[in-house]
mmCIF file of C-alpha atoms in Angstrom:
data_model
loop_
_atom_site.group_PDB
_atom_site.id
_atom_site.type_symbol
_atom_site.label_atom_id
_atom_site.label_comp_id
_atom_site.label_asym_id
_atom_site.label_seq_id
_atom_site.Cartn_x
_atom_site.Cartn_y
_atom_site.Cartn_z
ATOM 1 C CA UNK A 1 -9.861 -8.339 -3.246
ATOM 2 C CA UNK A 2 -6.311 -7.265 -3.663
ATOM 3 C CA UNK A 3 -3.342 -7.656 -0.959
ATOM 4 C CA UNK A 4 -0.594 -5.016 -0.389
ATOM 5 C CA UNK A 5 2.059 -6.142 2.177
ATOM 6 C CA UNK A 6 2.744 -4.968 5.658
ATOM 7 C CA UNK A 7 6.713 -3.811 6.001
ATOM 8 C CA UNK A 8 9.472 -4.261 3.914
ATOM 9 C CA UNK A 9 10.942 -7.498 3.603
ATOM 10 C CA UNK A 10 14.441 -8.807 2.202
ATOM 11 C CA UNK A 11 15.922 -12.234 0.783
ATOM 12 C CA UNK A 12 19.235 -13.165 -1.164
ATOM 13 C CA UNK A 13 20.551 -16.341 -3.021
ATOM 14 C CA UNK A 14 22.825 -17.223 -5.202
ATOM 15 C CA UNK A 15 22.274 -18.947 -8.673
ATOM 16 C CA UNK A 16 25.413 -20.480 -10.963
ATOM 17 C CA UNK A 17 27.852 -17.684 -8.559
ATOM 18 C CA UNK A 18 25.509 -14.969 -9.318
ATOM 19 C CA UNK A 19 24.083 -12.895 -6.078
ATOM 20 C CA UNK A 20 20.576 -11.897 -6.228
ATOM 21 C CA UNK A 21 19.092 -9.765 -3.466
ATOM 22 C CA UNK A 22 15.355 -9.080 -3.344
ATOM 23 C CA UNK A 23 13.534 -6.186 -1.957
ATOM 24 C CA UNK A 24 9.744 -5.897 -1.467
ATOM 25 C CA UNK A 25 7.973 -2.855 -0.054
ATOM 26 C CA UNK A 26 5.220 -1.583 0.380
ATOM 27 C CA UNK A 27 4.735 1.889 -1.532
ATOM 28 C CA UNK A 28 1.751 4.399 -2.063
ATOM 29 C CA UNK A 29 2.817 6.549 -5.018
ATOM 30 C CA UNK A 30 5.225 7.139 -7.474
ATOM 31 C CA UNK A 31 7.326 9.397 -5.337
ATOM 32 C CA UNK A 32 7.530 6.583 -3.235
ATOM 33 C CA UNK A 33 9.163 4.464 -5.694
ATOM 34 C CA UNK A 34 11.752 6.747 -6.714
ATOM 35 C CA UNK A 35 12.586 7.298 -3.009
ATOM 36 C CA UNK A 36 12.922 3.784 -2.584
ATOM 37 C CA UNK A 37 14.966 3.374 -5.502
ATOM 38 C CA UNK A 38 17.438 6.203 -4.318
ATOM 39 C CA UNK A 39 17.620 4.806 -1.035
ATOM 40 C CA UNK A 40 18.712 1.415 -2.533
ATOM 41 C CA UNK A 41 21.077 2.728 -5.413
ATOM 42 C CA UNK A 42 24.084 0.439 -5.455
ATOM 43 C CA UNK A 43 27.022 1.074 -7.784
ATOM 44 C CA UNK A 44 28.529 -2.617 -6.582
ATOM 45 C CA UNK A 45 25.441 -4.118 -8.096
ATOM 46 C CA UNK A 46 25.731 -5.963 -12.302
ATOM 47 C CA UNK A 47 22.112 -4.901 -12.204
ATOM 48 C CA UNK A 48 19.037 -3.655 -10.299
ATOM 49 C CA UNK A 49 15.687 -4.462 -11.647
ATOM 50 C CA UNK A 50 12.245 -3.856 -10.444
ATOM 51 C CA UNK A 51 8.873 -3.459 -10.842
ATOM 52 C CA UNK A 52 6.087 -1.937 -9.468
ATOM 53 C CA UNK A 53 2.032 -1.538 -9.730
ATOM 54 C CA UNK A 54 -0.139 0.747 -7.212
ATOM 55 C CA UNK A 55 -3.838 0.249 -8.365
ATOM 56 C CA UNK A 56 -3.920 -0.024 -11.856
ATOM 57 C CA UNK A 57 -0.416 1.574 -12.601
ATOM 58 C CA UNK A 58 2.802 -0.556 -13.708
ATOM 59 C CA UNK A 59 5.992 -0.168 -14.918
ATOM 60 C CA UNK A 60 9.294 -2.084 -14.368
ATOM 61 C CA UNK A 61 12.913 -2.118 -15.349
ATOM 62 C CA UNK A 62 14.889 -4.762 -16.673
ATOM 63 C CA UNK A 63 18.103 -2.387 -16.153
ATOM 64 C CA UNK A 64 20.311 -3.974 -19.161
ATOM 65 C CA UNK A 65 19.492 -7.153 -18.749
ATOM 66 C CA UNK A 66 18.107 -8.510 -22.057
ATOM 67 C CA UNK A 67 14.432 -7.377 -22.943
ATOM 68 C CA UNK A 68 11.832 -8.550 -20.753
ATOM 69 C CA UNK A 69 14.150 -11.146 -18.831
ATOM 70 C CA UNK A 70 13.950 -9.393 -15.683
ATOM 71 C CA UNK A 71 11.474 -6.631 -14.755
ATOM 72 C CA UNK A 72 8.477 -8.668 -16.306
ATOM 73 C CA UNK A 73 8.946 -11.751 -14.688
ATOM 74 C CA UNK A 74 9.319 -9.601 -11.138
ATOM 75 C CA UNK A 75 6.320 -7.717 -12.090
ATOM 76 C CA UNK A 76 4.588 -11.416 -12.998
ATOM 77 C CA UNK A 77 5.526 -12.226 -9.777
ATOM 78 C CA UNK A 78 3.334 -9.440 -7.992
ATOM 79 C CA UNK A 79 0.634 -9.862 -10.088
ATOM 80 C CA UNK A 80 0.754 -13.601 -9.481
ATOM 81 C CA UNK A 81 0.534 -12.874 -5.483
ATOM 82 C CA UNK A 82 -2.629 -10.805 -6.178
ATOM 83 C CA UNK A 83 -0.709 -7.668 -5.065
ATOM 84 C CA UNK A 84 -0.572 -4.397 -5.405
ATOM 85 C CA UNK A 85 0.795 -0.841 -3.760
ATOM 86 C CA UNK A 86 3.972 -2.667 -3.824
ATOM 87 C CA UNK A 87 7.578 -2.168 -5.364
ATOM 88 C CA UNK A 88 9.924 -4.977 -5.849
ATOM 89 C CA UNK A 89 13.384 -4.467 -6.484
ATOM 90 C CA UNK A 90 16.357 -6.990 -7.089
ATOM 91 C CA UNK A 91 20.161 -6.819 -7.153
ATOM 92 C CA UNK A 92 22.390 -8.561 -9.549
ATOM 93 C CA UNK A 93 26.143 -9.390 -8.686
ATOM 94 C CA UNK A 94 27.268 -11.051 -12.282
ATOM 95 C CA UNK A 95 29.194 -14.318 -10.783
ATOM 96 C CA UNK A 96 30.681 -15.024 -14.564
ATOM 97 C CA UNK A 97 28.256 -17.352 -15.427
ATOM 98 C CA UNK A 98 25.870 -16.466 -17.837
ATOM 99 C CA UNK A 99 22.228 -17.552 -17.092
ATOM 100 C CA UNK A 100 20.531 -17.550 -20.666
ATOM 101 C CA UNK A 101 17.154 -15.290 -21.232
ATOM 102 C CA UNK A 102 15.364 -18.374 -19.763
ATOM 103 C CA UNK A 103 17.574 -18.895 -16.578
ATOM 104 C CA UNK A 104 17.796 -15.022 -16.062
ATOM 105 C CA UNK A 105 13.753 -14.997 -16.549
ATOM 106 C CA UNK A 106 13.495 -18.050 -13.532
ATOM 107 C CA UNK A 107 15.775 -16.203 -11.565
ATOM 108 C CA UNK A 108 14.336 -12.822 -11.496
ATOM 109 C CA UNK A 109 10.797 -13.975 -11.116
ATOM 110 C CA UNK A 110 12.109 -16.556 -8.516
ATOM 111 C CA UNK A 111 14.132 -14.074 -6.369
ATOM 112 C CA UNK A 112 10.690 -11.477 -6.116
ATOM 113 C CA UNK A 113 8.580 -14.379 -5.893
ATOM 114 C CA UNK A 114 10.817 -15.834 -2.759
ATOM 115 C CA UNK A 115 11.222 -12.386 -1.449
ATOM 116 C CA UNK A 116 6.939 -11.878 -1.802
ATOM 117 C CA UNK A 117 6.229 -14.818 0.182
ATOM 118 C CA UNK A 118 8.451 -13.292 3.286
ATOM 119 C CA UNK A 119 6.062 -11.022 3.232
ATOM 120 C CA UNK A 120 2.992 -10.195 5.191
ATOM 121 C CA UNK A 121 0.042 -9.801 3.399
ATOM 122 C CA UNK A 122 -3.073 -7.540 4.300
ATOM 123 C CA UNK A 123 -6.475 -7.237 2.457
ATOM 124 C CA UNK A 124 -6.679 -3.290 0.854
ATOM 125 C CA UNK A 125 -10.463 -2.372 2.320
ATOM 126 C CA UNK A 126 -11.706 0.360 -0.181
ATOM 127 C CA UNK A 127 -12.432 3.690 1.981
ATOM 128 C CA UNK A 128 -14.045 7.178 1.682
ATOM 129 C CA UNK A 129 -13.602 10.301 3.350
ATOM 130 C CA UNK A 130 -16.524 11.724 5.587
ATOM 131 C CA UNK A 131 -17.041 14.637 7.347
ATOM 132 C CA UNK A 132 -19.644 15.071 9.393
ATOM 133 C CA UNK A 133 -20.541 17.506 13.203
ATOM 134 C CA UNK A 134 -21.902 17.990 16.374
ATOM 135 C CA UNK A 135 -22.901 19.816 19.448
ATOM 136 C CA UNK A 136 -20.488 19.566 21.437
ATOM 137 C CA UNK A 137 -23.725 17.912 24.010
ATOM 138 C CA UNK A 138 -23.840 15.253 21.335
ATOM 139 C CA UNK A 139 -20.190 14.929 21.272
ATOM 140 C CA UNK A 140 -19.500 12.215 23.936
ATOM 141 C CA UNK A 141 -22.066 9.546 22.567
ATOM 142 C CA UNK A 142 -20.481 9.938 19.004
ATOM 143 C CA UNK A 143 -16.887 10.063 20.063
ATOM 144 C CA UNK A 144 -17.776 6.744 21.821
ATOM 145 C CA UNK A 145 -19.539 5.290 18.691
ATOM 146 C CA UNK A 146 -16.536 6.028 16.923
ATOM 147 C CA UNK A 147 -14.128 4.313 18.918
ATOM 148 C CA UNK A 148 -16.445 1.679 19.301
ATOM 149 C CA UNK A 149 -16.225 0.892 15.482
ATOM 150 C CA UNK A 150 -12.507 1.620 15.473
ATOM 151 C CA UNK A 151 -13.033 4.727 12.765
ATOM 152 C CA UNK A 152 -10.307 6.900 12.809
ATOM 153 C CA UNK A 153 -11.323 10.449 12.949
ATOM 154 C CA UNK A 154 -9.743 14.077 13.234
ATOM 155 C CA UNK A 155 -11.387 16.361 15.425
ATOM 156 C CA UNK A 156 -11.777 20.145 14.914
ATOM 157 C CA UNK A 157 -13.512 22.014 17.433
ATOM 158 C CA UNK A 158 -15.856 24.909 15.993
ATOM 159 C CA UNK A 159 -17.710 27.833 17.737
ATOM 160 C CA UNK A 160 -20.400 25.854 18.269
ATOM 161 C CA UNK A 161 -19.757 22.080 18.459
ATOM 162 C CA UNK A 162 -17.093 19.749 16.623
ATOM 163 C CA UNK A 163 -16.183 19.339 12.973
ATOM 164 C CA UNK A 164 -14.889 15.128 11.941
ATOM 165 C CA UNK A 165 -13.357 14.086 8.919
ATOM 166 C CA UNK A 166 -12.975 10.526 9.292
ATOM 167 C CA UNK A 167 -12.067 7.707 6.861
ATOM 168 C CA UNK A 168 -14.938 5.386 6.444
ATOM 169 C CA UNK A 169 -15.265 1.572 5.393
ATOM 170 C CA UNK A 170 -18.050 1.102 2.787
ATOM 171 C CA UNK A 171 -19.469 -0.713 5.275
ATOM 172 C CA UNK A 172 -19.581 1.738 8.029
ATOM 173 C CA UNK A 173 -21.108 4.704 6.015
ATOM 174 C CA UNK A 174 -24.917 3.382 6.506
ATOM 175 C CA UNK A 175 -24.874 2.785 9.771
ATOM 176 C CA UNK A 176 -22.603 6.158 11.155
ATOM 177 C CA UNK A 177 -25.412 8.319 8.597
ATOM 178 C CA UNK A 178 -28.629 6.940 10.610
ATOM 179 C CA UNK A 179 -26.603 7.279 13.643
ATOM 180 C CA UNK A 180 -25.248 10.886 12.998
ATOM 181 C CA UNK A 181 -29.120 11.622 11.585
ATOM 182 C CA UNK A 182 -30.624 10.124 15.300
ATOM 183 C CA UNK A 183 -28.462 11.800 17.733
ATOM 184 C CA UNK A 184 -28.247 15.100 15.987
ATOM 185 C CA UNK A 185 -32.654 14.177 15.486
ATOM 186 C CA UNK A 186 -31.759 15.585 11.785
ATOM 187 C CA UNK A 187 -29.979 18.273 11.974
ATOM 188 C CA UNK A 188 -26.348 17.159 10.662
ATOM 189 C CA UNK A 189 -25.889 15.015 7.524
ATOM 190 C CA UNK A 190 -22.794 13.181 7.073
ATOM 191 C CA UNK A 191 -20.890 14.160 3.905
ATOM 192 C CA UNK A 192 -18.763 12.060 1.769
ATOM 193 C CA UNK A 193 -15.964 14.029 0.183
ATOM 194 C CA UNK A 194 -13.716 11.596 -1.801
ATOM 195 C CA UNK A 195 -12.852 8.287 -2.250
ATOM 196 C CA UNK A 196 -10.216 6.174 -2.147
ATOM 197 C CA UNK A 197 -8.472 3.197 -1.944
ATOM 198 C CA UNK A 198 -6.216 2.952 1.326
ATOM 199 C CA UNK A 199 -4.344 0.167 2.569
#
């Protein structure tokens, strides 16, 4: 099962009088990233690498450090925590030492990797929309069935009962149909609508 991670989390060392600053946050889409990124932009920084991967998606930036010295080992770094749905982003202040492509590689992957296990990690459930109804008789029992689970739901109310769309754990779809199926005695079916993978 993959792991995303709960809030965003910092850490900073120094290597040889170079400062590197590690970012790790948790992120659901592209736009996301870019946000991030903006947020973060630092003109003080030598260099700001990062990487990313939400589901099977990846890309990272070494950010003129030399090719694949600095974004890839980050992005190992992720991959190596079983993560995903996450950005990580580090800051380079040059300290006039240079590092080598090895030492730059071990210091990249070790700055995300140090700044990953600050983090809190939570198991990504797989999930699917449902939408199902009621009479608004029937409404009571359900609503308590609901909480009783702990599914989150949105309510509508209709002309002649209420309207759910509710996000379901594979495991919960079974048991909420034969339930929906017995207090409605067959009238209402519940519907899936999409699927998805949410954190």
């Amino acid at each position: 099962m993959p792991f995303t991670i709960c809030n965003i989390v910092e850490f900073e060392e120094e290597i040889k009088k170079s400062r590197f600053q590690g970012f790790a946050v948790p992120v659901q889409s592209e736009q996301e990233v870019k946000d991030f990124l903006t947020l973060k932009k630092d003109m003080t920084t030598t260099h700001q690498c990062w990487a990313w991967k939400i589901g099977h998606d990846v890309r990272f930036n070494d950010d003129g450090e030399p090719t694949g010295t600095a974004g890839r080992p980050i992005l190992a770094s992720i991959e190596g925590n079983d993560l995903t749905n996450v950005l990580v982003l580090v800051n380079r202040w040059f300290g006039g030492i240079k590092l080598g492509t090895g030492g730059l590689v071990r210091a990249y992957g070790g700055c995300a990797g140090q700044t990953l296990l600050r983090a809190e990690k939570i198991e990504l459930i797989p999930t699917k929309i449902a939408r199902l109804a009621c009479h608004f008789s029937e409404w009571a029992k359900l609503q308590y069935e609901l909480n009783q689970r702990n599914i989150q739901y949105i309510e509508h109310y209709v002309a002649d009962g209420v309207a759910l769309e509710c996000e379901l754990k594979l495991d919960h779809i079974e048991p909420l149909k034969l339930l929906l199926q017995d207090l409605t005695r067959g009238r209402q079916q519940l519907k899936i609508i999409e699927e998805q993978e949410h954190d």
